[in-house]
CSV table of C-alpha atoms in Angstrom, one decimal:
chain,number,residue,atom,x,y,z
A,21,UNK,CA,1.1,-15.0,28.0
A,22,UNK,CA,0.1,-18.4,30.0
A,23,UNK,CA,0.3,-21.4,28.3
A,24,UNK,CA,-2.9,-23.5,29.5
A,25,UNK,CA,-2.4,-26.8,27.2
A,26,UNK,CA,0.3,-28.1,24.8
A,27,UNK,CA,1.1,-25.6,21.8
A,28,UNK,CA,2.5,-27.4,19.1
A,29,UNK,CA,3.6,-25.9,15.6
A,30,UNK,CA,5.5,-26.5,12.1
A,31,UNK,CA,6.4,-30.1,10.7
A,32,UNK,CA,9.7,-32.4,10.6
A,33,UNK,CA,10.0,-31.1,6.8
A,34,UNK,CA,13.2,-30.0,5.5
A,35,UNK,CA,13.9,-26.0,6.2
A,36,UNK,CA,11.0,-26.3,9.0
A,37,UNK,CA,11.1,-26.8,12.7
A,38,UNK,CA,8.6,-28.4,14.7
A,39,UNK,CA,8.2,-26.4,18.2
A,40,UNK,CA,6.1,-28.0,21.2
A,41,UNK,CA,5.3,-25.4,24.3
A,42,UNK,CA,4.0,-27.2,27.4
A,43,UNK,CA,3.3,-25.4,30.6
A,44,UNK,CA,5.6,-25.8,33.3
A,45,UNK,CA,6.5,-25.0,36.5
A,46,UNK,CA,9.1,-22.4,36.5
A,47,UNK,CA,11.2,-20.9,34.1
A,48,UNK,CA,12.4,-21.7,30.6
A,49,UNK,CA,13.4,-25.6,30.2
A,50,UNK,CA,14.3,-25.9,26.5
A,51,UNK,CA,15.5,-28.8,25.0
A,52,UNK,CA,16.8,-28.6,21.2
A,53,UNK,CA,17.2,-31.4,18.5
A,54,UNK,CA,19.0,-30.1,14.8
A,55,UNK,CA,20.3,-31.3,11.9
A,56,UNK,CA,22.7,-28.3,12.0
A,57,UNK,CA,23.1,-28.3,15.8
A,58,UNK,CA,27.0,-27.5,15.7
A,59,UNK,CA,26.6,-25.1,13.1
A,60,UNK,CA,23.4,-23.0,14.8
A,61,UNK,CA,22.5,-24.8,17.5
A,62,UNK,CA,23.3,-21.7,19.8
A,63,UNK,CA,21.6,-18.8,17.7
A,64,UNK,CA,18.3,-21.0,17.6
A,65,UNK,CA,18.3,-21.2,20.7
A,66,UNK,CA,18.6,-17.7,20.9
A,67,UNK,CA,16.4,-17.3,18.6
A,68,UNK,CA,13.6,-19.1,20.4
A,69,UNK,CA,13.9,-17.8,23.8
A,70,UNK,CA,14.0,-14.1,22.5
A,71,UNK,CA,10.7,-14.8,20.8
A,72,UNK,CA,9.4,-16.3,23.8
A,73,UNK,CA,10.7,-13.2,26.3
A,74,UNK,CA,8.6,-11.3,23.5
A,75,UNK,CA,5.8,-12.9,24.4
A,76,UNK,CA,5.9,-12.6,28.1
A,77,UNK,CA,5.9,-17.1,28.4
A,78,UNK,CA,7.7,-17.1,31.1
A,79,UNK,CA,7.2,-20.7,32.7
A,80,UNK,CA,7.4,-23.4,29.8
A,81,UNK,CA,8.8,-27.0,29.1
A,82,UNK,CA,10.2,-26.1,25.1
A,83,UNK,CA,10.8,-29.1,22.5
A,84,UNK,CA,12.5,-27.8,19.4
A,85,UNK,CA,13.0,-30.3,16.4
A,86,UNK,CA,14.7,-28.5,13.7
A,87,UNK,CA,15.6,-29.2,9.8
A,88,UNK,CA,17.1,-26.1,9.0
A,89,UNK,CA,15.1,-23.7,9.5
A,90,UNK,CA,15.2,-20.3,8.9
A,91,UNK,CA,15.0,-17.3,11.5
A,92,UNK,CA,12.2,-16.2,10.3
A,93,UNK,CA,10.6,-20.1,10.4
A,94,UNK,CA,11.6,-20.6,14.3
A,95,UNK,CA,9.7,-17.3,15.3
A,96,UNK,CA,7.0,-18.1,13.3
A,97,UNK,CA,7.0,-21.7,14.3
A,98,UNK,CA,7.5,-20.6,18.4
A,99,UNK,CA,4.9,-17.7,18.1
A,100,UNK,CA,2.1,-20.3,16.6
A,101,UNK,CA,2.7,-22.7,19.2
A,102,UNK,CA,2.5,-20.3,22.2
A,103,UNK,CA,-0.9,-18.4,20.7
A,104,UNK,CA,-2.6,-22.4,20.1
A,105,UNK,CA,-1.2,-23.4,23.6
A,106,UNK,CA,-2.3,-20.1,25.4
A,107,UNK,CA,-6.1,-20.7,23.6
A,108,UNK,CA,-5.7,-17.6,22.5
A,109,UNK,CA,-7.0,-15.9,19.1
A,110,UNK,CA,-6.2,-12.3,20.0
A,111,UNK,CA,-10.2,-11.6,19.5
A,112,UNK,CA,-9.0,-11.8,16.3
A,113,UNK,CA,-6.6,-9.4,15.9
A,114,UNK,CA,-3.2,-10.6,15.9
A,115,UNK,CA,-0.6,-8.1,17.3
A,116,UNK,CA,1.7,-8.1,13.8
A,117,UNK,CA,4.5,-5.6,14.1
A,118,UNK,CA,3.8,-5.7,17.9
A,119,UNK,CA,4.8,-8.8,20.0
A,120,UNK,CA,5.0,-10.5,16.9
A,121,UNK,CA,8.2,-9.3,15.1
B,21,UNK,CA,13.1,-5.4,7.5
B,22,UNK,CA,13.7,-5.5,3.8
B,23,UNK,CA,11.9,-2.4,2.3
B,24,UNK,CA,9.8,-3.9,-1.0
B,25,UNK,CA,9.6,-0.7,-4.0
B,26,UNK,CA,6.4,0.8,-4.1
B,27,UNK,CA,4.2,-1.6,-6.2
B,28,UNK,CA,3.3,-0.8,-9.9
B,29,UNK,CA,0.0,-1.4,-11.1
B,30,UNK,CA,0.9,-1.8,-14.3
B,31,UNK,CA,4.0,-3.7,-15.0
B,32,UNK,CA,5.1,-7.5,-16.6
B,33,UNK,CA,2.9,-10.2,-15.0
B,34,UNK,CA,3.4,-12.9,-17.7
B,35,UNK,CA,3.8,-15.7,-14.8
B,36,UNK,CA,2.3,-15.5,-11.3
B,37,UNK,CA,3.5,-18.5,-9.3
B,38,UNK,CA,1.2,-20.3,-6.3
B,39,UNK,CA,3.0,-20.8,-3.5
B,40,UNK,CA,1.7,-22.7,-0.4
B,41,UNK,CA,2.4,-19.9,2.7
B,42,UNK,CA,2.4,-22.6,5.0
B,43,UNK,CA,5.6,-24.2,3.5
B,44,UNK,CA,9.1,-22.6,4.6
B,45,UNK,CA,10.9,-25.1,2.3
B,46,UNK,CA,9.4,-23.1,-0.6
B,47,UNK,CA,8.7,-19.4,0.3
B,48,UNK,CA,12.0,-18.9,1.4
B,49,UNK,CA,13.8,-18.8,-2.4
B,50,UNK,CA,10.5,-18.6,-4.1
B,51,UNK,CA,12.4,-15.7,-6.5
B,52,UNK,CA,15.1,-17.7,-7.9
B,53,UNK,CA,12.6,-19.4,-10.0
B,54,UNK,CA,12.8,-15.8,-12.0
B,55,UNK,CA,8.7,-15.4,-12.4
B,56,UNK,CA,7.4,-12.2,-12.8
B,57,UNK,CA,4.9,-12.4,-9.2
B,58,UNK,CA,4.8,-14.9,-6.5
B,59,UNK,CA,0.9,-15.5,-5.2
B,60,UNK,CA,1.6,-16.7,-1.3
B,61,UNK,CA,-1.2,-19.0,-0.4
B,62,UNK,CA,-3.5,-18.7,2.5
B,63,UNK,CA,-6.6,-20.1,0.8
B,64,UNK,CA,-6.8,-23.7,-0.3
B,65,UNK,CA,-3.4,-24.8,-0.6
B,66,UNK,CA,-3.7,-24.5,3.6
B,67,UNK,CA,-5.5,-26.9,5.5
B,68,UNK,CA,-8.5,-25.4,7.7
B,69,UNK,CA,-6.6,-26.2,11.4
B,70,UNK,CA,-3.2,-24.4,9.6
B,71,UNK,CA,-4.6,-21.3,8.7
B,72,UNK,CA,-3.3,-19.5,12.0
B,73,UNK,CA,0.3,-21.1,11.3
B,74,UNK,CA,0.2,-20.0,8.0
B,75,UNK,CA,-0.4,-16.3,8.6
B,76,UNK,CA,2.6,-16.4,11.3
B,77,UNK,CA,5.2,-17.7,8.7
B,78,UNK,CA,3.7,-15.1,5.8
B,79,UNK,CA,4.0,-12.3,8.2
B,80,UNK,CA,8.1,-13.3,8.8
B,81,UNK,CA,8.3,-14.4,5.0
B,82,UNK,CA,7.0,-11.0,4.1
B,83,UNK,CA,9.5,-9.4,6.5
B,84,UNK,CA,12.6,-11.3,6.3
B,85,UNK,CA,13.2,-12.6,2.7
B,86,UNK,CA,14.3,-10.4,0.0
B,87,UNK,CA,12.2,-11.0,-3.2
B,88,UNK,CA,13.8,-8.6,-4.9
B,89,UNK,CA,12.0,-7.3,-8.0
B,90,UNK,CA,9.5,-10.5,-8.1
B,91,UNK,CA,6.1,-9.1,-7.4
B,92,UNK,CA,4.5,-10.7,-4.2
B,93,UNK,CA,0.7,-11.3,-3.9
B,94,UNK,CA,-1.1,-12.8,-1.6
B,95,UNK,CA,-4.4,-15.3,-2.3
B,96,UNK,CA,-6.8,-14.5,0.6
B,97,UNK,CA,-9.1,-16.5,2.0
B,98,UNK,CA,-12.9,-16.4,0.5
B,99,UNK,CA,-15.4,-13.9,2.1
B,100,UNK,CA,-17.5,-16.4,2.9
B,101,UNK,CA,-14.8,-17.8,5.3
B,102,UNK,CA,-13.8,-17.1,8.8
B,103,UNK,CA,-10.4,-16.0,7.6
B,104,UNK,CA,-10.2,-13.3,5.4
B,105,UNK,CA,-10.3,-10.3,7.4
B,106,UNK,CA,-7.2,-11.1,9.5
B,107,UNK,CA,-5.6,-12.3,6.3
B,108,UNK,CA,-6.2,-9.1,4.6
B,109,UNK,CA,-4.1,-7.5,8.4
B,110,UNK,CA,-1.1,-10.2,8.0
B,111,UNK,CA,-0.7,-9.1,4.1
B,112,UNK,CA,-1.0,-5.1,4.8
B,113,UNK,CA,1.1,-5.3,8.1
B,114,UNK,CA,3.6,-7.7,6.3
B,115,UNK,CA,3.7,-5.1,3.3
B,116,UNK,CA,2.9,-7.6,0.9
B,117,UNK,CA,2.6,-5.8,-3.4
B,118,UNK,CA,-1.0,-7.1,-3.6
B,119,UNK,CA,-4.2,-9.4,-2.5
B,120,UNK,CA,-5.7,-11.7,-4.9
B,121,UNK,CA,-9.6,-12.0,-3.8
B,122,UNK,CA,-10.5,-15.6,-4.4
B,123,UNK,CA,-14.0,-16.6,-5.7
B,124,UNK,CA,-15.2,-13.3,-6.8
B,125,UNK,CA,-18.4,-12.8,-7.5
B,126,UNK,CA,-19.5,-8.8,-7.8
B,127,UNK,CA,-18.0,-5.8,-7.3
B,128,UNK,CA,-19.4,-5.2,-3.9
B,129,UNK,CA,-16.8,-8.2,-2.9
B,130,UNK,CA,-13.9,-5.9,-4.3
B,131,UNK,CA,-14.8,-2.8,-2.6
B,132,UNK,CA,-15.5,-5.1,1.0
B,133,UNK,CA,-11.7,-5.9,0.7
B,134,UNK,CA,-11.1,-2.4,-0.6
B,135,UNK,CA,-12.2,-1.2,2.6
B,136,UNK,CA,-10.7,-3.3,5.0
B,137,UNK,CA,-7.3,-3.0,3.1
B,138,UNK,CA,-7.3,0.7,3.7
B,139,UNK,CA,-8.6,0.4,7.6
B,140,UNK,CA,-5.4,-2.4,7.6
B,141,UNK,CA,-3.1,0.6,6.0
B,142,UNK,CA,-4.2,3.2,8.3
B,143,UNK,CA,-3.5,0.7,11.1
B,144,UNK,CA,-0.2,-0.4,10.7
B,145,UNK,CA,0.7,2.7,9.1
B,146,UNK,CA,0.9,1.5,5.7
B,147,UNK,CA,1.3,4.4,3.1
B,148,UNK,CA,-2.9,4.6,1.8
B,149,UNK,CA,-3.5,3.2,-1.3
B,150,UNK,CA,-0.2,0.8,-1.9
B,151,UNK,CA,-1.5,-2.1,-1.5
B,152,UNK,CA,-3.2,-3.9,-4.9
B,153,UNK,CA,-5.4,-6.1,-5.8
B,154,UNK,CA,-6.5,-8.8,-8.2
B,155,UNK,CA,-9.8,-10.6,-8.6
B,156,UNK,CA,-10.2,-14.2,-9.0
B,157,UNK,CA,-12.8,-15.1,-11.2
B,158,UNK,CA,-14.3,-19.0,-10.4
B,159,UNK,CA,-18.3,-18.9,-11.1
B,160,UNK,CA,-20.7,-18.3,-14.3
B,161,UNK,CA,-21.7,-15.1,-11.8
B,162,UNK,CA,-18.3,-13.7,-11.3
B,163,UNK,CA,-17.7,-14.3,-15.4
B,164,UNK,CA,-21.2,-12.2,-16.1
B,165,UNK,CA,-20.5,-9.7,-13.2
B,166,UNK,CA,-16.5,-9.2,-14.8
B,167,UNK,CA,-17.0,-5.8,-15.7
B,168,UNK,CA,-18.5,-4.5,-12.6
B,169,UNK,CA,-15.5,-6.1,-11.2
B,170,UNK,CA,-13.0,-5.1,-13.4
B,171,UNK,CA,-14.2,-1.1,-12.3
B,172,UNK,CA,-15.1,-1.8,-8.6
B,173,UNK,CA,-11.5,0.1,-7.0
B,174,UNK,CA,-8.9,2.1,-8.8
B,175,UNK,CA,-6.1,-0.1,-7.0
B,176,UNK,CA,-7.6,-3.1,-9.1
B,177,UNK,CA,-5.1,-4.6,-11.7
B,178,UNK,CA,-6.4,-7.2,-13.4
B,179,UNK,CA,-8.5,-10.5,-12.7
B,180,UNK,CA,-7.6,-14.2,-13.6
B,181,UNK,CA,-9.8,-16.4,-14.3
B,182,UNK,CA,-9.8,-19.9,-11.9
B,183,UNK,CA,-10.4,-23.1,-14.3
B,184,UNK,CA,-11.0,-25.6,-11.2
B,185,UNK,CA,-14.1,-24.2,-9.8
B,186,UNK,CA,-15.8,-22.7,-13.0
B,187,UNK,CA,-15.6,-26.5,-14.6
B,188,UNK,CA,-16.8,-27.6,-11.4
B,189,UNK,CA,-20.3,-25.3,-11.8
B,190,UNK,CA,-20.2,-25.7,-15.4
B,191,UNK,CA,-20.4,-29.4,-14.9
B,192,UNK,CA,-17.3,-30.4,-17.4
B,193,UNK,CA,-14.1,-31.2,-17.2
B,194,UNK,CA,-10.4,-29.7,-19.1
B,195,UNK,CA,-10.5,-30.7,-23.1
B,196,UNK,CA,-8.1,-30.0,-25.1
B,197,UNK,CA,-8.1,-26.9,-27.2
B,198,UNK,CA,-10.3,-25.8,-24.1
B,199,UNK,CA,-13.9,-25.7,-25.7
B,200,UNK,CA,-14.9,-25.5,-22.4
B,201,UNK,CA,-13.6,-22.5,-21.0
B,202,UNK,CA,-13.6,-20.4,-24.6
B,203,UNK,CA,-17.0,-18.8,-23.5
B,204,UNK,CA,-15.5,-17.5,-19.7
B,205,UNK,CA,-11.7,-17.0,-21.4
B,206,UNK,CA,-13.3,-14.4,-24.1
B,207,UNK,CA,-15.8,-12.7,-21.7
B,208,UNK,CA,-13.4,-11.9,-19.0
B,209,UNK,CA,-10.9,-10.7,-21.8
B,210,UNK,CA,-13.5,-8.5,-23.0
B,211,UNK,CA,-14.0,-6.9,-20.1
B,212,UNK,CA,-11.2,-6.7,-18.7
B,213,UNK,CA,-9.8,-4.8,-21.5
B,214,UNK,CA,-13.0,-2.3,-21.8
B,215,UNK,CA,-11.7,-1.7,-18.5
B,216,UNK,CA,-8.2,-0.8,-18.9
B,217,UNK,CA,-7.3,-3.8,-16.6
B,218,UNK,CA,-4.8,-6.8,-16.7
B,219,UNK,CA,-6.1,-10.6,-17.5
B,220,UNK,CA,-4.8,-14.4,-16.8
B,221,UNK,CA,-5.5,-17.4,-17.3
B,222,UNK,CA,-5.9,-20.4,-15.2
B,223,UNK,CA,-3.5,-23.0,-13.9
B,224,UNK,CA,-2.4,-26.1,-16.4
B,225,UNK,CA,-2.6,-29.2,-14.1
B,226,UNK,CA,-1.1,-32.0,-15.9
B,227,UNK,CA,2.3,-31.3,-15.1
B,228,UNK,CA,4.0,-33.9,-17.2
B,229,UNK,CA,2.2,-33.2,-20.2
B,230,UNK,CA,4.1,-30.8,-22.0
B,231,UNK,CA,2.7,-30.4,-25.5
B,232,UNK,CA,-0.8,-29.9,-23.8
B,233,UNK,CA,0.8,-26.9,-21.7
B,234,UNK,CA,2.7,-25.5,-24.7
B,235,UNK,CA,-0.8,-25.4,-26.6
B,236,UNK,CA,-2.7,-23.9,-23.9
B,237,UNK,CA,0.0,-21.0,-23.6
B,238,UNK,CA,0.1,-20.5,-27.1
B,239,UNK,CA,-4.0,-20.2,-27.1
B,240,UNK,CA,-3.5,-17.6,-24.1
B,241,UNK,CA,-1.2,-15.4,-26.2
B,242,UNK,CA,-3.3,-15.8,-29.7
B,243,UNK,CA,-6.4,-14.7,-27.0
B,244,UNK,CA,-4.5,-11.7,-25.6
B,245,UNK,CA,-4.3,-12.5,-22.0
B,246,UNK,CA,-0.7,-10.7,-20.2
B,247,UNK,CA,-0.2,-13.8,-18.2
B,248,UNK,CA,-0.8,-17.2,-16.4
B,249,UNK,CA,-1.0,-18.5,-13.0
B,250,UNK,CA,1.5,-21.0,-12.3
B,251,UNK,CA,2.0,-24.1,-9.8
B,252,UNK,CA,5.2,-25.5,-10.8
B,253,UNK,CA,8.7,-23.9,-11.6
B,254,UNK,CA,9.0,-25.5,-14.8
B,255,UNK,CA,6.7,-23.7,-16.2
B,256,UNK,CA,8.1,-20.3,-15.8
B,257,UNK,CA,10.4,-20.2,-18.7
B,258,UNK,CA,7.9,-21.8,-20.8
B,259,UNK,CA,6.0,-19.0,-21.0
B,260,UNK,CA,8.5,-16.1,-20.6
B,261,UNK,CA,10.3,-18.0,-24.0
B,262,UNK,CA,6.5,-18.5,-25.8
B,263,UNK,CA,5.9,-14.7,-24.5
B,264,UNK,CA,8.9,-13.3,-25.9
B,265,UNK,CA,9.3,-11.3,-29.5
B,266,UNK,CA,11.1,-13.1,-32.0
B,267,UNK,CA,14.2,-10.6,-33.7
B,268,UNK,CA,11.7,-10.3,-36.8
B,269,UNK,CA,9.0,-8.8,-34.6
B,270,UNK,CA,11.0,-6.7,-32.5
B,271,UNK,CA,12.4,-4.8,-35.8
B,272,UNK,CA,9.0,-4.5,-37.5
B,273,UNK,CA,7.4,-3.3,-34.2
B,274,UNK,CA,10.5,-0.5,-34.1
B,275,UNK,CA,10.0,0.1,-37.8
B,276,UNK,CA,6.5,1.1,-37.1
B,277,UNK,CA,7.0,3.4,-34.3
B,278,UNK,CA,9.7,4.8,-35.9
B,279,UNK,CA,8.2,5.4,-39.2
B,280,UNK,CA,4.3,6.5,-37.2
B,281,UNK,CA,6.7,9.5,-35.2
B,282,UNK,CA,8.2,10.9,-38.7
B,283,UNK,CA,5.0,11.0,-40.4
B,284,UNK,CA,3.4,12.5,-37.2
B,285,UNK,CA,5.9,15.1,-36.9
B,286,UNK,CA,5.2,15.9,-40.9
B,287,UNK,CA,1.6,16.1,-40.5
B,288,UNK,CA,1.0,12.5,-41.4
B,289,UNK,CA,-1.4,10.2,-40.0
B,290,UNK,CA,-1.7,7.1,-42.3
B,291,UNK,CA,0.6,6.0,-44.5
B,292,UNK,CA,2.3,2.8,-46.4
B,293,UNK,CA,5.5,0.2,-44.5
B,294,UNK,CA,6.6,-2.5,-46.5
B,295,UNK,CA,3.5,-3.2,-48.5
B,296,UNK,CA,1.5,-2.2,-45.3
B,297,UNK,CA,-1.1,0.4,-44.1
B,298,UNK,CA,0.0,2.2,-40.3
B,299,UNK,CA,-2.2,4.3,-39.0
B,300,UNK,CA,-2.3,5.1,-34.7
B,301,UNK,CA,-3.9,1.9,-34.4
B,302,UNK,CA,-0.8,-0.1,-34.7
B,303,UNK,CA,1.4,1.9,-32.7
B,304,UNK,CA,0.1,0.4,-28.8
B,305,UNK,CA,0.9,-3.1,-30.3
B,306,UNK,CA,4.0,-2.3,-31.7
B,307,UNK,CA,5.3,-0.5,-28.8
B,308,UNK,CA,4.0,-3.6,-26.3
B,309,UNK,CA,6.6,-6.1,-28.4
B,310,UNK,CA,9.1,-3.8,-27.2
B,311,UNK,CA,8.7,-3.9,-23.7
B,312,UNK,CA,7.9,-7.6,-23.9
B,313,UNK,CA,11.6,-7.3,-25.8
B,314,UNK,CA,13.0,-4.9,-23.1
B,315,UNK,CA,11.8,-6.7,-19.9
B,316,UNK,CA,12.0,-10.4,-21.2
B,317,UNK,CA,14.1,-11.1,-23.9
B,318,UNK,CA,14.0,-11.3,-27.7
B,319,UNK,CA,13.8,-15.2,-28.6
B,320,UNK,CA,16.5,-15.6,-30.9
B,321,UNK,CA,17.6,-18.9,-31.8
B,322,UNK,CA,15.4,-20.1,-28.8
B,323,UNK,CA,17.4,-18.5,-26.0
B,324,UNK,CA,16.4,-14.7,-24.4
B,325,UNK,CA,18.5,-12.5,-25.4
B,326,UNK,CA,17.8,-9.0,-23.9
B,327,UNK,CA,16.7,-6.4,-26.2
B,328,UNK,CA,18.8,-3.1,-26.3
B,329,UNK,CA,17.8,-1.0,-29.0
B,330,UNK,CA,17.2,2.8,-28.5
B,331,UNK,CA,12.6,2.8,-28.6
C-alpha cells in the first residue's frame, strides 16, 4: 500500500496508542514515544513494523505515542492509520483475516 | 487466536453490558466485570469519522482477548446507515457470539442481516448458522411489528427494548415507576414470549440514583423480562443479587419438581403441596429458579452463594 497523505489513528488515552503514518522517501523511519518504553519499547516496535511489512508500506515517516497499549491496540491503531492515509476503503471490503491479522 | 465455544441461544442473559468498541482502555478486561454478555459498540457510542477505527480494534479485540464464558455481542450500525454491512463482515470474520440490530423496525430488517450474516460466514469460513442475533426495539413501529420480529430467523434470541429513542417518538421523558414505557415494556414481553424468545429492558441512565435503579430492576423481574442492558459496571451485581432465588424459593421450587415427578410416575397429574395446588403448570417456573440458583447464586443473607443441590 502507498501512503498519499498523513494517516493518523487512536488517542493519547490510557491503554491506547496514537499512530501517525506520513509518506516518505525511502524506507521505514520510526520514531517511538511510551510510557513503558524500557519495559516494551522493543516488541512495539516490532509490533508496528510487522504490521506495516503486512501491509506492503514500504516508504513511511512513523510517529508512535503510546500509553500502554495492547498488541492487539498498536495493530489496530497502525492498520487504521495506513488504510485513512492510503485513501483507501477497500471498495468496502476490508481484508479481515487477510492483511489484516 | 482464542477459539470462543459455540454460542448458545438459549442460556443466562440477566446483564448485557455496552461497551464503546472504539475504546481499548475498556474492551480489553471487559469480562472481569462478571456480566453475563458484553454488547461491543459500533453504533452510537462511536463518532461518525471513527467508525473505520472502531471496526479495526473490534476485529483484534475479538481475536486477541480471552472473554471467557462472557457472551460477546456486537451492536451494529442502523440499516439506514453507510455502516452496517461491513460491520456485519468485522463481527462474522472476528467470530463474535452475536449481532444486536439497532432500531428495528420489521422483520424484513432481521432477515436483511440474516442474509448478509450467512454470505459473511460462508466468506470467512465461519461454521453456517453460529452467529446470533438480537433485535433492538426503538419505535412505536418496531413495538407493533415485535412479533413479526420476534419469528423473522431461527438464530434470533431475543429483542430488548431501547428506552432513549422510543421516549424520543413518544414525545416523553423517563418517570418513575415508568408509566411511560408500561405500554411498549408489556407488548414486547408479550410477544416475545408467544414466540419462544428472550426479552430486556432498556438502560437506567441516572447512574447515581440508586434507589430509582433498584426499582426499575425490581419492576423488570415482577414483568418477567430475562435481563437488562447495562452501561456501567456497577450495575452488574445489582441485578445478578435482585435476580437471584432466595434459599426459601429455591427449596419450594425443588419441592415442586420433586413432588410433580412422583405423582407423574404414579399416574398423578394434579395434586396438593403445603396447602397448595401443582399441576404441570408450575413445573417451568419452578425449574427456572433453579437454574437462576445453579448459574447465579442463591441470595442468602445478601451474598450469592452457589446452589448445589441434586435437580
Amino acid at each position: 500500500m502507498e501512503l498519499k497523505t498523513v494517516g493518523t489513528a487512536g488517542t493519547l488515552e490510557s491503554s491506547d496508542v496514537l499512530v501517525t503514518l506520513e509518506p516518505g522517501p525511502s524506507g521505514i523511519e520510526l520514531s517511538l514515544e511510551s510510557s513503558v518504553i524500557n519495559q516494551y519499547g522493543r516488541q512495539i516496535r516490532a509490533t508496528v513494523l510487522e504490521t506495516l511489512k503486512r501491509l506492503g508500506v514500504t516508504n513511511a515517516k512513523v510517529s508512535v505515542n503510546d500509553h500502554g497499549a495492547l498488541d492487539c491496540t498498536i495493530k489496530a491503531r497502525v492498520e487504521c492509520a495506513c488504510y485513512r492515509g492510503c485513501q483507501c476503503d477497500a471498495d468496502g471490503k476490508y481484508p479481515w483475516g487477510g492483511v489484516i491479522k | 487466536m482464542i477459539p470462543r465455544p459455540k454460542p448458545e441461544k438459549f442460556r443466562l442473559r440477566r446483564t448485557m453490558m455496552f461497551m464503546n468498541a472504539q475504546r481499548p482502555g475498556l474492551i480489553k478486561d471487559a469480562y472481569i466485570y462478571g456480566a453475563d454478555s458484553i454488547m461491543l459498540d459500533l453504533e452510537d457510542a462511536v463518532a461518525e469519522n471513527q467508525k473505520d477505527s472502531a471496526r479495526f480494534s473490534l476485529y483484534h479485540a475479538l481475536k486477541e482477548i480471552d472473554y471467557g464464558e462472557t457472551e460477546v455481542i456486537v451492536r451494529i450500525n442502523g440499516l439506514d446507515t453507510p455502516h452496517w454491512q461491513e460491520d456485519i463482515r468485522v463481527v462474522v470474520a472476528g467470530g463474535a457470539d452475536g449481532i444486536r440490530i439497532a432500531k428495528t423496525e420489521k422483520a424484513e430488517d432481521v432477515k436483511i442481516v440474516e442474509e448478509a450474516t450467512l454470505a459473511a460466514e460462508r466468506e470467512f469460513g465461519v461454521e453456517e448458522g453460529r452467529t446470533l442475533l438480537m433485535a433492538a426495539i426503538e419505535s412505536p413501529k418496531g413495538v407493533l411489528n415485535a412479533y413479526e420480529i420476534c419469528t423473522a430467523s431461527d438464530r434470533l434470541f431475543g429483542v430488548a427494548i431501547s428506552g432513549g429513542d422510543y421516549r424520543k417518538c413518544m414525545q416523553v421523558k423517563p418517570i418513575r415507576g415508568g408509566i411511560e414505557m408500561l405500554g411498549a415494556r408489556a407488548h414486547l414481553l408479550v410477544a416475545a414470549r408467544a414466540a419462544g424468545v428472550q426479552c430486556f429492558d432498556t438502560v437506567f441512565t441516572s447512574l447515581d440514583d440508586d434507589e430509582g435503579f433498584r426499582a426499575e430492576v425490581r419492576q423488570n423481574i415482577e414483568m418477567g423480562f430475562d435481563g437488562k442492558s447495562l452501561i456501567n459496571p456497577r450495575q452488574i451485581q445489582v441485578v445478578h443479587q435482585m435476580m437471584a432465588p432466595t434459599e426459601k424459593e429455591v427449596a419450594q421450587a425443588e419441592d415442586i419438581v420433586r413432588a410433580f415427578r412422583e405423582n407423574a410416575d404414579k399416574g398423578v397429574g394434579v395434586f396438593s403441596l403445603n396447602g397448595k395446588m401443582i399441576d404441570v403448570a408450575f413445573v417451568p417456573g419452578a425449574e427456572r429458579v433453579i437454574k437462576l440458583a445453579k448459574a447465579g447464586g442463591v441470595s442468602a443473607g445478601g451474598r450469592l452463594t452457589r446452589y448445589e443441590g441434586d435437580l
